[in-house]
Short mmCIF file of C-alpha atoms in Angstrom, two decimals:
data_model
loop_
_atom_site.label_atom_id
_atom_site.label_comp_id
_atom_site.label_asym_id
_atom_site.label_seq_id
_atom_site.Cartn_x
_atom_site.Cartn_y
_atom_site.Cartn_z
CA MET A 1 0.01 0.10 -0.37
CA TRP A 2 2.69 2.19 0.89
CA ILE A 3 5.11 1.59 -1.97
CA TRP A 4 1.21 2.55 -4.80
CA ALA A 5 1.20 5.32 -2.30
CA ILE A 6 4.85 6.66 -2.73
CA SER A 7 4.63 5.63 -6.37
CA ALA A 8 1.58 7.68 -7.57
CA THR A 9 3.33 10.73 -5.50
CA ALA A 10 6.81 10.16 -7.25
CA LEU A 11 4.48 9.80 -10.46
CA CYS A 12 2.90 13.07 -9.40
CA VAL A 13 6.19 15.50 -8.77
CA ALA A 14 7.41 13.92 -12.02
CA ILE A 15 4.31 15.13 -14.17
CA SER A 16 4.28 18.19 -12.19
CA GLY A 17 8.23 18.83 -12.99
CA ILE A 18 7.82 18.08 -16.77
CA PHE A 19 4.44 20.11 -17.01
CA ILE A 20 6.42 23.40 -15.47
CA ALA A 21 9.61 22.85 -17.34
CA TYR A 22 7.12 22.77 -20.39
CA ARG A 23 5.14 25.18 -19.05
CA ARG A 24 8.72 27.77 -18.70
CA GLN A 25 9.61 26.50 -22.07
CA VAL A 26 6.48 28.12 -23.99
CA LYS A 27 6.93 31.08 -21.26
CA LYS A 28 9.99 31.45 -22.95
CA THR A 29 9.91 31.41 -26.83
CA CYS A 30 6.57 33.16 -26.01
CA ARG A 31 9.14 36.05 -24.48
CA HIS A 32 11.75 35.22 -27.03
CA LEU A 33 8.96 35.63 -29.73
CA ALA A 34 7.29 39.13 -28.69
CA PHE A 35 10.88 40.29 -28.58
CA MET A 36 11.33 39.54 -32.70
CA LYS A 37 8.02 40.72 -33.27
CA GLU A 38 9.37 44.23 -31.73
CA ASN A 39 13.41 44.36 -32.89
CA LYS A 40 15.10 43.27 -36.79
CA THR A 41 16.91 40.23 -34.75
CA ASN A 42 17.78 37.45 -36.61
CA MET A 43 17.74 35.78 -33.15
CA ARG A 44 15.89 32.79 -34.13
CA LEU A 45 14.15 29.61 -31.27
CA ARG A 46 15.81 27.01 -29.92
CA VAL A 47 14.42 24.71 -27.21
CA GLU A 48 15.97 24.07 -24.00
CA LEU A 49 14.67 20.69 -23.73
CA PRO A 50 13.66 17.29 -25.07
CA PHE A 51 10.24 17.47 -25.79
CA SER A 52 9.51 16.11 -29.39
CA GLU A 53 6.43 18.32 -29.84
CA LEU A 54 8.29 22.08 -28.76
CA ASN A 55 11.28 20.96 -30.92
CA GLU A 56 8.55 20.84 -33.88
CA LEU A 57 7.22 23.63 -33.05
CA SER A 58 10.39 25.82 -33.29
CA ASP A 59 11.78 24.57 -36.47
CA ASN A 60 8.84 25.38 -37.89
CA ILE A 61 8.01 28.62 -36.50
CA ASN A 62 12.03 29.45 -37.52
CA GLU A 63 11.05 28.48 -40.77
CA LEU A 64 8.02 30.50 -41.07
CA LEU A 65 10.68 33.53 -39.31
CA ASP A 66 13.24 32.90 -42.51
CA SER A 67 10.34 33.64 -44.62
CA SER A 68 9.38 35.73 -43.30
CA ASP A 69 12.78 37.89 -43.34
CA ASN A 70 13.17 36.52 -47.04
CA ILE A 71 10.42 38.71 -48.05
CA ARG A 72 10.75 41.66 -46.22
CA MET A 73 14.43 42.11 -47.05
CA THR A 74 12.61 41.56 -51.02
CA ALA A 75 9.91 43.83 -50.53
CA GLU A 76 12.83 46.39 -49.52
CA ARG A 77 14.67 45.82 -51.86
CA ASN A 78 12.55 45.69 -54.29
CA GLU A 79 11.66 49.72 -52.93
CA ARG A 80 15.07 50.47 -53.46
CA ASN A 81 15.04 49.60 -56.67
CA LEU A 82 11.38 51.03 -57.69
CA LYS A 83 12.69 54.52 -55.64
CA ASP A 84 16.03 54.03 -58.46
CA ALA A 85 13.91 53.61 -60.97
CA ILE A 86 11.54 56.57 -60.89
CA THR A 87 15.47 58.41 -59.97
CA ASN A 88 16.33 57.31 -63.15
CA ILE A 89 13.09 57.30 -66.05
CA SER A 90 12.82 60.70 -64.14
CA HIS A 91 15.58 62.02 -65.31
CA ASP A 92 15.87 60.23 -68.40
CA ILE A 93 12.69 61.63 -69.90
CA ARG A 94 13.66 64.95 -68.62
CA THR A 95 16.86 64.84 -69.85
CA PRO A 96 15.19 64.49 -73.72
CA LEU A 97 12.62 67.27 -72.33
CA THR A 98 15.24 69.60 -71.37
CA SER A 99 17.30 69.41 -74.39
CA LEU A 100 14.02 70.09 -76.47
CA ASP A 101 13.39 72.72 -74.55
CA GLY A 102 16.49 75.22 -75.77
CA PHE A 103 16.32 73.94 -78.84
CA PHE A 104 12.98 75.00 -79.80
CA HIS A 105 13.91 78.80 -78.70
CA LEU A 106 17.14 78.68 -80.25
CA LEU A 107 15.02 77.61 -83.72
CA LYS A 108 12.18 80.63 -82.57
CA ASN A 109 15.16 82.64 -82.32
CA SER A 110 17.58 81.65 -85.98
CA ASP A 111 17.85 83.72 -88.36
CA SER A 112 19.77 81.00 -90.39
CA GLU A 113 17.32 78.44 -92.79
CA GLU A 114 20.87 76.09 -92.23
CA GLU A 115 20.91 76.25 -88.33
CA ARG A 116 17.00 75.73 -88.28
CA VAL A 117 17.31 73.13 -90.60
CA GLN A 118 19.20 71.30 -88.00
CA CYS A 119 17.69 72.35 -84.94
CA THR A 120 14.50 70.23 -86.91
CA GLU A 121 16.86 67.54 -87.44
CA ILE A 122 18.16 67.27 -83.59
CA ILE A 123 14.34 68.13 -81.89
CA GLN A 124 12.46 65.75 -84.09
CA ASN A 125 15.77 62.95 -82.70
CA ARG A 126 14.69 63.97 -79.49
CA ILE A 127 11.37 62.86 -79.87
CA ASP A 128 11.85 59.91 -81.06
CA ASN A 129 13.69 59.39 -78.68
CA LEU A 130 11.72 60.55 -75.71
CA LYS A 131 8.59 58.16 -77.73
CA TYR A 132 10.99 55.29 -77.69
CA MET A 133 11.40 54.99 -74.24
CA LEU A 134 7.79 55.88 -73.41
CA GLU A 135 7.21 52.93 -74.77
CA GLU A 136 9.50 50.88 -73.63
CA LEU A 137 7.87 52.05 -70.28
CA PHE A 138 5.01 51.33 -71.84
CA THR A 139 5.34 47.61 -73.26
CA TYR A 140 7.34 46.66 -69.76
CA THR A 141 4.04 47.81 -67.37
CA LYS A 142 2.26 45.72 -69.95
CA LEU A 143 3.56 42.72 -68.99
CA GLN A 144 3.79 42.83 -65.82
CA ASN A 145 0.39 42.15 -65.73
CA GLU A 146 -0.28 38.55 -64.92
CA ASP A 147 -3.15 38.99 -67.33
CA TYR A 148 -1.91 40.37 -70.49
CA LYS A 149 -2.11 38.30 -73.73
CA ILE A 150 -0.26 37.20 -76.68
CA GLN A 151 -2.02 36.25 -79.54
CA LEU A 152 0.17 32.99 -80.56
CA GLU A 153 -0.47 31.76 -84.64
CA SER A 154 1.51 30.15 -86.98
CA ILE A 155 4.68 32.18 -87.89
CA ASP A 156 7.50 31.32 -89.75
CA PHE A 157 10.49 32.27 -86.86
CA ASN A 158 13.16 32.39 -89.40
CA GLN A 159 11.91 34.88 -91.33
CA CYS A 160 10.90 37.21 -88.73
CA VAL A 161 13.99 37.10 -87.33
CA CYS A 162 15.47 38.10 -90.84
CA SER A 163 13.41 40.56 -91.24
CA ALA A 164 14.41 42.73 -87.75
CA ILE A 165 18.59 42.04 -88.43
CA VAL A 166 17.33 43.65 -91.50
CA GLY A 167 16.33 46.79 -90.40
CA PHE A 168 19.09 47.81 -88.03
CA TYR A 169 22.09 47.01 -91.24
CA ASN A 170 22.61 50.87 -91.63
CA GLU A 171 23.12 51.21 -87.92
CA PHE A 172 25.17 48.66 -87.68
CA GLN A 173 27.41 49.88 -90.66
CA GLU A 174 27.00 53.83 -88.90
CA LYS A 175 29.22 52.36 -85.90
CA GLY A 176 31.25 49.89 -87.89
CA ILE A 177 29.96 46.37 -86.30
CA GLU A 178 31.20 43.39 -88.06
CA VAL A 179 27.85 41.02 -88.27
CA HIS A 180 28.29 37.25 -88.43
CA THR A 181 24.84 35.09 -89.36
CA ASP A 182 25.17 31.61 -88.76
CA PHE A 183 20.83 30.33 -89.89
CA THR A 184 19.23 27.57 -90.82
CA GLU A 185 17.63 28.66 -94.92
CA ASP A 186 14.33 25.66 -93.77
CA GLU A 187 11.27 27.58 -92.49
CA ILE A 188 10.80 27.15 -88.59
CA ILE A 189 7.51 27.00 -88.01
CA VAL A 190 7.41 28.04 -84.22
CA ASN A 191 3.80 28.93 -81.87
CA GLY A 192 4.39 32.57 -81.70
CA ASN A 193 3.75 36.04 -82.73
CA ALA A 194 5.74 37.66 -85.39
CA GLU A 195 5.66 41.58 -83.87
CA ALA A 196 6.73 40.05 -80.56
CA VAL A 197 9.54 38.33 -81.97
CA GLN A 198 10.48 41.12 -83.77
CA ARG A 199 10.20 43.25 -81.11
CA ILE A 200 12.64 40.99 -79.03
CA ILE A 201 15.52 40.44 -81.87
CA GLY A 202 14.78 44.33 -82.43
CA ASN A 203 16.02 45.20 -78.39
CA LEU A 204 18.58 42.82 -78.96
CA LEU A 205 19.98 44.36 -81.26
CA LYS A 206 19.86 48.17 -79.89
CA ASN A 207 21.86 46.52 -76.88
CA VAL A 208 24.23 44.97 -79.13
CA LEU A 209 24.72 48.63 -80.53
CA ASP A 210 24.55 50.56 -76.66
CA HIS A 211 27.80 48.84 -75.33
CA GLY A 212 28.62 45.54 -78.28
CA SER A 213 31.95 46.85 -80.05
CA ARG A 214 33.16 45.60 -83.33
CA GLU A 215 31.83 42.55 -83.88
CA VAL A 216 28.17 40.41 -83.71
CA GLU A 217 27.72 36.92 -84.15
CA MET A 218 23.69 35.65 -84.60
CA THR A 219 23.05 31.89 -84.74
CA LEU A 220 20.01 30.13 -85.32
CA LYS A 221 19.23 26.11 -85.00
CA THR A 222 16.77 23.94 -84.73
CA ASN A 223 17.46 20.48 -83.24
CA SER A 224 14.16 18.09 -82.46
CA ASP A 225 12.20 19.63 -80.56
CA LYS A 226 13.63 23.51 -80.02
CA VAL A 227 14.24 26.52 -81.84
CA ILE A 228 17.21 28.06 -80.00
CA PHE A 229 17.96 31.84 -80.83
CA THR A 230 22.34 33.13 -79.89
CA CYS A 231 22.68 36.88 -80.32
CA SER A 232 27.08 37.20 -79.34
CA ASN A 233 28.73 40.53 -79.29
CA LYS A 234 32.21 41.32 -77.96
CA VAL A 235 32.48 44.19 -75.01
CA ASP A 236 34.78 46.46 -74.55
CA ASN A 237 34.85 45.47 -70.66
CA PRO A 238 32.93 42.55 -69.82
CA ASP A 239 33.12 43.08 -65.89
CA SER A 240 31.14 45.15 -65.43
CA ILE A 241 28.46 43.18 -66.70
CA ASP A 242 26.32 41.94 -63.90
CA ILE A 243 25.25 38.48 -65.40
CA SER A 244 22.60 38.09 -62.48
CA GLN A 245 21.18 41.79 -62.84
CA VAL A 246 21.22 41.94 -66.87
CA PHE A 247 17.53 40.82 -67.17
CA SER A 248 15.81 42.81 -64.33
CA ARG A 249 14.18 46.70 -65.35
CA PHE A 250 16.62 49.35 -65.50
CA TYR A 251 19.44 47.55 -64.75
CA LYS A 252 22.21 49.25 -67.47
CA SER A 253 25.85 48.56 -67.03
CA ASP A 254 27.41 51.62 -67.66
CA PRO A 255 24.63 54.04 -67.52
CA ALA A 256 26.66 56.98 -68.71
CA ARG A 257 27.02 55.68 -72.25
CA THR A 258 22.98 55.10 -72.55
CA HIS A 259 21.72 58.73 -72.59
CA SER A 260 18.34 56.68 -75.20
CA SER A 261 18.10 54.10 -73.48
CA THR A 262 15.99 52.98 -70.28
CA GLY A 263 17.43 50.06 -68.96
CA LEU A 264 13.86 47.84 -69.96
CA GLY A 265 15.61 46.59 -73.42
CA LEU A 266 15.79 43.06 -71.95
CA ALA A 267 13.53 43.10 -69.62
CA ILE A 268 10.80 43.12 -71.64
CA ALA A 269 12.90 40.98 -74.65
CA LYS A 270 12.95 37.94 -72.42
CA GLY A 271 9.70 39.03 -70.91
CA LEU A 272 8.15 38.54 -74.44
CA ALA A 273 10.15 35.29 -74.42
CA LYS A 274 7.60 33.68 -72.12
CA ARG A 275 4.88 35.05 -73.04
CA MET A 276 5.34 32.90 -75.84
CA ASN A 277 6.34 30.04 -73.92
CA GLY A 278 10.15 30.58 -74.58
CA ASP A 279 13.17 31.58 -72.52
CA MET A 280 16.53 33.90 -72.41
CA ASN A 281 19.50 33.78 -71.15
CA ALA A 282 22.82 35.74 -71.25
CA THR A 283 26.43 34.17 -69.86
CA VAL A 284 29.30 36.09 -70.21
CA GLN A 285 32.86 34.04 -71.52
CA ASP A 286 35.99 35.60 -73.39
CA GLY A 287 34.68 38.72 -73.92
CA TRP A 288 31.57 37.72 -75.41
CA PHE A 289 28.20 38.82 -74.16
CA THR A 290 25.99 36.34 -75.35
CA ILE A 291 22.17 35.90 -75.76
CA GLU A 292 20.27 32.45 -76.03
CA MET A 293 17.32 32.15 -77.21
CA ARG A 294 15.03 29.02 -77.18
CA PHE A 295 11.28 28.49 -78.10
CA GLY A 296 9.53 25.17 -78.60
CA LYS A 297 8.64 23.89 -81.98
#
């Protein structure tokens, strides 16, 4: 009888001790959570007692904290990027507007026909640059809308690419950039959008004109299930290119050289490719910057 009484008492004491320890751990965890709520800290919960349920709960809470921190840091980074982007785009738009104002005054007050013609040409050039930047911004904004759809149909990818390249022939000649192509002569039928493909190629080639030097090489190949287009250009300073950011909005490897660029060209190109179920990636190797674009056949 006494043995049972002693055993029952010992069991009650043990259970009470476990309950007290359990409760203390829960209270300590609550205090830590309250502290982490009020302060930006990398502190994580740690259970000091061998309770599997508490350890599992602690691990799950720590995973949520890690996820929350990642979301917070991403949001802060995006906010900084957005502020920088607004500053950059405001500057890019203000620059041609300021220039336009100056040349309009010069045009208005000039008595020289030659000077007036020159001013008119410059004004037209500035307006074209401004229209291009606004169109790039508008297109990028549309691509951020998940509901935005591109009408897809059967198109000759080879013909679309070649048509876009021909339109840049004079600009490459003026900059002294040699163009080398290696295209299949076969018709390449894909499910895509001709206007979007030409816009992609146009943005890639404009990027070459803005940042490339001496040479550009383009290839168009097919395999059993893919169409593969590559555009490679020599660059003077490959180390200045952050390959992880080339498709990010408003990215410019050298802002000082690209006054008429929004930094949206490659972001738009990749966005359009994805809307046509394609993909795009970039590499830098041996002084060559290469963009590869793939589409399913």
